[in-house]
Amino acid sequence: MEIKVLKSYKELSSTVANVVKRQLKKHPLSKLGLPTGDTPLGMYDELVKRELDWSHVITFNLDVYLMNVDHPESYQNYMRKNLFEKTNIYPDHSHFPFRPTSAFEDKIAGSMGIDLCILGIGTNGHIAFNEPGSSFLSRTRVVDLDEQTIEDNSRFFGSVDDTPKQAITMGLGTIMESKKIVLMANGDHKLNILNVAMNGEVTESIPASVLQNHDNVKVFYCD
Ligand code: PGA
């Protein structure tokens, strides 16, 4: 698979923001799959600057920690702060994985599926919180986070002890049903896993390698 290498984080952010902008201009009723974490922060900034009409857009976040949603590091707060309260999206139109997880799946299916899904990649090759070993057919479910993921995410919580150990994530099967997928990766610590996932063996031990089985994926990287 082609990995498009961009010159800077700024260019990565605006390139992906422009993909979203084109999607919303062409299809104002789009359903988006959206990521959290460090990588998409610049993309959300760029999207806000583009002053798009979000009034008909429906969003589905990829994952949430199993924790108090009022915690400052909850993904619900992240999305509110970085995107939702800076656009005219209707609160009722933004969805986060919840239990029963089959009801979240029904919500996606009931809105006719995700048109464009933006993904990051973890240093262990996860997409959303589908950790190594996740079935390619997996659906939204509660998962235990990998030790590597807990370690990586402890930077947001101050210590490994305070970092959530469980999450609800869209499954790989769920993500793969998106019509279009964009994966963004920032930093040379992601380059090796990105290359392995995009051009190595397709295997459940590297969850992102499932994307090789999708026919509409764009991959953007900057170091
Ligand atoms: P990051 O996380 O953007 O914070 O590096 C990406 C991921 O774990 O999917």
CSV table of C-alpha atoms and ligand atoms in Angstrom, one decimal:
chain,number,residue,atom,x,y,z
A,1,MET,CA,0.0,0.0,0.0
A,2,GLU,CA,1.2,3.5,-0.7
A,3,ILE,CA,2.2,5.5,2.3
A,4,LYS,CA,2.1,9.2,1.4
A,5,VAL,CA,4.8,11.0,3.2
A,6,LEU,CA,4.1,14.6,4.1
A,7,LYS,CA,6.6,17.3,5.0
A,8,SER,CA,5.3,18.4,8.4
A,9,TYR,CA,2.6,17.8,11.0
A,10,LYS,CA,0.9,20.9,9.7
A,11,GLU,CA,0.7,19.4,6.2
A,12,LEU,CA,-0.5,16.1,7.6
A,13,SER,CA,-3.3,17.9,9.5
A,14,SER,CA,-4.4,20.0,6.6
A,15,THR,CA,-4.3,17.2,4.1
A,16,VAL,CA,-6.6,15.0,6.2
A,17,ALA,CA,-8.8,18.1,7.1
A,18,ASN,CA,-9.2,18.7,3.3
A,19,VAL,CA,-10.3,15.1,2.8
A,20,VAL,CA,-13.0,15.6,5.4
A,21,LYS,CA,-13.9,19.0,3.9
A,22,ARG,CA,-14.3,17.5,0.4
A,23,GLN,CA,-16.5,14.8,1.9
A,24,LEU,CA,-18.8,17.2,3.7
A,25,LYS,CA,-19.0,19.6,0.8
A,26,LYS,CA,-20.0,16.8,-1.5
A,27,HIS,CA,-22.2,14.9,1.0
A,28,PRO,CA,-23.5,17.2,3.7
A,29,LEU,CA,-25.3,14.2,5.3
A,30,SER,CA,-22.1,12.3,5.8
A,31,LYS,CA,-21.5,9.9,8.6
A,32,LEU,CA,-17.9,10.1,9.9
A,33,GLY,CA,-15.9,7.7,12.1
A,34,LEU,CA,-13.6,9.9,14.3
A,35,PRO,CA,-10.4,9.2,16.3
A,36,THR,CA,-8.9,10.8,19.4
A,37,GLY,CA,-5.3,10.9,20.7
A,38,ASP,CA,-2.5,13.3,19.9
A,39,THR,CA,-2.3,12.7,16.1
A,40,PRO,CA,-5.7,14.2,15.1
A,41,LEU,CA,-5.4,17.3,17.2
A,42,GLY,CA,-4.0,19.4,14.4
A,43,MET,CA,-6.5,18.0,11.9
A,44,TYR,CA,-9.4,19.1,14.2
A,45,ASP,CA,-7.9,22.6,14.5
A,46,GLU,CA,-7.7,22.8,10.7
A,47,LEU,CA,-11.2,21.5,10.3
A,48,VAL,CA,-12.6,24.2,12.7
A,49,LYS,CA,-10.8,26.9,10.6
A,50,ARG,CA,-12.6,25.7,7.5
A,51,GLU,CA,-16.0,26.7,9.0
A,52,LEU,CA,-17.9,23.8,7.5
A,53,ASP,CA,-21.6,23.2,7.9
A,54,TRP,CA,-21.9,20.3,10.4
A,55,SER,CA,-25.6,20.6,10.9
A,56,HIS,CA,-26.4,17.4,8.9
A,57,VAL,CA,-23.3,15.4,9.8
A,58,ILE,CA,-23.4,12.4,12.1
A,59,THR,CA,-20.3,11.2,13.9
A,60,PHE,CA,-19.3,7.9,15.5
A,61,ASN,CA,-16.2,8.0,17.7
A,62,LEU,CA,-14.0,4.9,17.4
A,63,ASP,CA,-13.5,4.2,21.0
A,64,VAL,CA,-13.9,5.4,24.6
A,65,TYR,CA,-12.2,4.5,27.9
A,66,LEU,CA,-14.3,2.7,30.4
A,67,MET,CA,-14.2,5.6,32.9
A,68,ASN,CA,-16.2,8.5,34.2
A,69,VAL,CA,-17.2,10.6,31.1
A,70,ASP,CA,-16.7,13.8,33.1
A,71,HIS,CA,-13.0,13.0,33.6
A,72,PRO,CA,-10.9,15.7,31.8
A,73,GLU,CA,-9.2,13.0,29.7
A,74,SER,CA,-12.4,11.2,28.6
A,75,TYR,CA,-12.7,11.1,24.9
A,76,GLN,CA,-16.1,12.7,25.2
A,77,ASN,CA,-14.4,15.7,26.7
A,78,TYR,CA,-11.7,15.6,24.1
A,79,MET,CA,-14.2,15.7,21.2
A,80,ARG,CA,-16.3,18.4,22.9
A,81,LYS,CA,-13.2,20.6,23.4
A,82,ASN,CA,-11.5,20.1,20.1
A,83,LEU,CA,-14.4,19.8,17.6
A,84,PHE,CA,-18.0,19.7,18.7
A,85,GLU,CA,-18.2,23.0,20.6
A,86,LYS,CA,-16.5,24.8,17.8
A,87,THR,CA,-18.9,23.6,15.1
A,88,ASN,CA,-22.6,23.6,14.6
A,89,ILE,CA,-23.0,19.8,15.0
A,90,TYR,CA,-26.1,18.8,16.9
A,91,PRO,CA,-25.2,17.1,20.2
A,92,ASP,CA,-27.7,14.3,19.3
A,93,HIS,CA,-25.7,13.6,16.1
A,94,SER,CA,-22.4,12.7,17.9
A,95,HIS,CA,-22.2,9.1,19.1
A,96,PHE,CA,-19.6,7.3,21.3
A,97,PRO,CA,-19.5,3.5,21.8
A,98,PHE,CA,-21.7,2.5,24.6
A,99,ARG,CA,-23.2,-0.6,26.2
A,100,PRO,CA,-25.0,-2.7,25.1
A,101,THR,CA,-22.4,-2.6,22.3
A,102,SER,CA,-24.9,-4.2,19.9
A,103,ALA,CA,-27.0,-1.1,20.2
A,104,PHE,CA,-24.1,1.1,19.1
A,105,GLU,CA,-23.7,-1.2,16.1
A,106,ASP,CA,-27.4,-0.9,15.4
A,107,LYS,CA,-27.0,2.9,15.5
A,108,ILE,CA,-24.3,2.8,12.8
A,109,ALA,CA,-26.2,0.3,10.7
A,110,GLY,CA,-29.4,2.4,11.2
A,111,SER,CA,-27.7,5.4,9.7
A,112,MET,CA,-26.6,3.3,6.7
A,113,GLY,CA,-22.9,2.9,7.8
A,114,ILE,CA,-19.9,5.1,8.0
A,115,ASP,CA,-18.9,7.0,4.8
A,116,LEU,CA,-15.5,8.2,5.9
A,117,CYS,CA,-13.5,6.8,8.8
A,118,ILE,CA,-10.3,8.6,10.1
A,119,LEU,CA,-7.9,6.4,12.0
A,120,GLY,CA,-4.6,6.7,13.9
A,121,ILE,CA,-2.3,3.8,14.6
A,122,GLY,CA,-0.9,2.7,17.9
A,123,THR,CA,2.8,1.7,18.3
A,124,ASN,CA,1.7,-1.9,18.7
A,125,GLY,CA,-0.3,-1.7,15.4
A,126,HIS,CA,-3.7,-1.2,17.0
A,127,ILE,CA,-6.5,0.7,15.2
A,128,ALA,CA,-9.1,2.2,17.5
A,129,PHE,CA,-8.6,0.0,20.6
A,130,ASN,CA,-8.4,-3.3,18.6
A,131,GLU,CA,-5.2,-4.6,20.2
A,132,PRO,CA,-3.0,-7.3,18.6
A,133,GLY,CA,-4.9,-10.6,18.4
A,134,SER,CA,-8.3,-8.9,17.7
A,135,SER,CA,-10.3,-10.8,15.2
A,136,PHE,CA,-10.6,-9.2,11.8
A,137,LEU,CA,-14.4,-9.9,12.2
A,138,SER,CA,-14.7,-8.2,15.6
A,139,ARG,CA,-17.5,-5.8,16.3
A,140,THR,CA,-17.9,-3.1,18.9
A,141,ARG,CA,-17.1,-4.6,22.3
A,142,VAL,CA,-15.4,-4.1,25.7
A,143,VAL,CA,-11.7,-4.8,25.6
A,144,ASP,CA,-8.7,-5.0,28.0
A,145,LEU,CA,-6.0,-2.6,26.8
A,146,ASP,CA,-2.6,-3.9,25.9
A,147,GLU,CA,0.3,-3.2,28.3
A,148,GLN,CA,1.9,-1.1,25.6
A,149,THR,CA,-1.2,1.0,25.1
A,150,ILE,CA,-1.6,1.6,28.8
A,151,GLU,CA,2.1,2.7,28.9
A,152,ASP,CA,1.7,4.9,25.8
A,153,ASN,CA,-1.5,6.5,27.2
A,154,SER,CA,-0.1,7.1,30.7
A,155,ARG,CA,1.3,10.4,29.5
A,156,PHE,CA,-2.2,11.8,29.6
A,157,PHE,CA,-3.0,10.5,33.1
A,158,GLY,CA,0.3,11.1,34.9
A,159,SER,CA,1.0,7.4,35.8
A,160,VAL,CA,0.3,3.9,34.6
A,161,ASP,CA,-1.8,3.2,37.7
A,162,ASP,CA,-4.1,6.1,36.9
A,163,THR,CA,-4.5,5.1,33.2
A,164,PRO,CA,-7.7,3.3,32.3
A,165,LYS,CA,-7.2,-0.5,31.6
A,166,GLN,CA,-10.4,-1.1,29.6
A,167,ALA,CA,-12.2,0.5,26.8
A,168,ILE,CA,-15.1,0.1,24.4
A,169,THR,CA,-14.0,0.0,20.8
A,170,MET,CA,-15.5,-0.3,17.4
A,171,GLY,CA,-14.4,-3.7,16.0
A,172,LEU,CA,-12.2,-4.3,13.0
A,173,GLY,CA,-15.2,-5.7,11.2
A,174,THR,CA,-17.1,-2.5,12.0
A,175,ILE,CA,-14.3,-0.2,10.8
A,176,MET,CA,-13.8,-2.2,7.6
A,177,GLU,CA,-17.4,-1.6,6.6
A,178,SER,CA,-16.6,2.1,6.3
A,179,LYS,CA,-16.8,3.2,2.6
A,180,LYS,CA,-13.6,5.2,2.8
A,181,ILE,CA,-10.8,5.1,5.3
A,182,VAL,CA,-7.9,7.5,6.0
A,183,LEU,CA,-5.1,6.5,8.4
A,184,MET,CA,-2.8,9.2,9.8
A,185,ALA,CA,0.4,8.6,11.6
A,186,ASN,CA,2.8,11.2,13.1
A,187,GLY,CA,6.3,10.6,14.3
A,188,ASP,CA,9.2,8.3,13.4
A,189,HIS,CA,8.3,6.0,16.3
A,190,LYS,CA,5.2,5.0,14.2
A,191,LEU,CA,7.1,4.5,10.9
A,192,ASN,CA,8.2,0.9,11.5
A,193,ILE,CA,4.8,-0.4,12.6
A,194,LEU,CA,3.2,1.6,9.7
A,195,ASN,CA,5.4,-0.1,7.1
A,196,VAL,CA,4.9,-3.5,8.6
A,197,ALA,CA,1.1,-3.0,8.8
A,198,MET,CA,0.7,-1.6,5.3
A,199,ASN,CA,3.2,-3.8,3.4
A,200,GLY,CA,3.9,-6.9,5.5
A,201,GLU,CA,1.9,-10.0,6.3
A,202,VAL,CA,-1.9,-9.5,6.8
A,203,THR,CA,-2.3,-10.9,10.3
A,204,GLU,CA,-4.4,-10.5,13.4
A,205,SER,CA,-1.2,-9.9,15.4
A,206,ILE,CA,-0.9,-6.5,13.5
A,207,PRO,CA,-4.5,-5.2,13.6
A,208,ALA,CA,-3.9,-2.4,11.1
A,209,SER,CA,-2.8,-4.9,8.5
A,210,VAL,CA,-6.5,-5.6,8.0
A,211,LEU,CA,-6.6,-2.4,6.0
A,212,GLN,CA,-4.8,-4.1,3.2
A,213,ASN,CA,-8.1,-5.9,2.6
A,214,HIS,CA,-10.0,-2.6,2.0
A,215,ASP,CA,-10.2,-1.1,-1.4
A,216,ASN,CA,-10.4,2.6,-0.4
A,217,VAL,CA,-7.7,3.5,2.1
A,218,LYS,CA,-5.4,6.5,2.1
A,219,VAL,CA,-2.4,6.5,4.4
A,220,PHE,CA,-0.6,9.7,5.4
A,221,TYR,CA,2.6,9.9,7.4
A,222,CYS,CA,4.9,12.7,8.6
A,223,ASP,CA,8.0,12.3,10.9
B,1,PGA,P1,-1.7,8.9,19.3
B,1,PGA,O1,-2.6,7.5,19.4
B,1,PGA,O2,-2.4,9.7,18.1
B,1,PGA,O3,-2.0,9.6,20.6
B,1,PGA,O4,-0.3,8.6,19.0
B,1,PGA,C1,-2.8,6.8,18.2
B,1,PGA,C2,-3.5,5.5,18.6
B,1,PGA,O5,-3.1,4.9,19.6
B,1,PGA,O6,-4.3,5.1,17.8
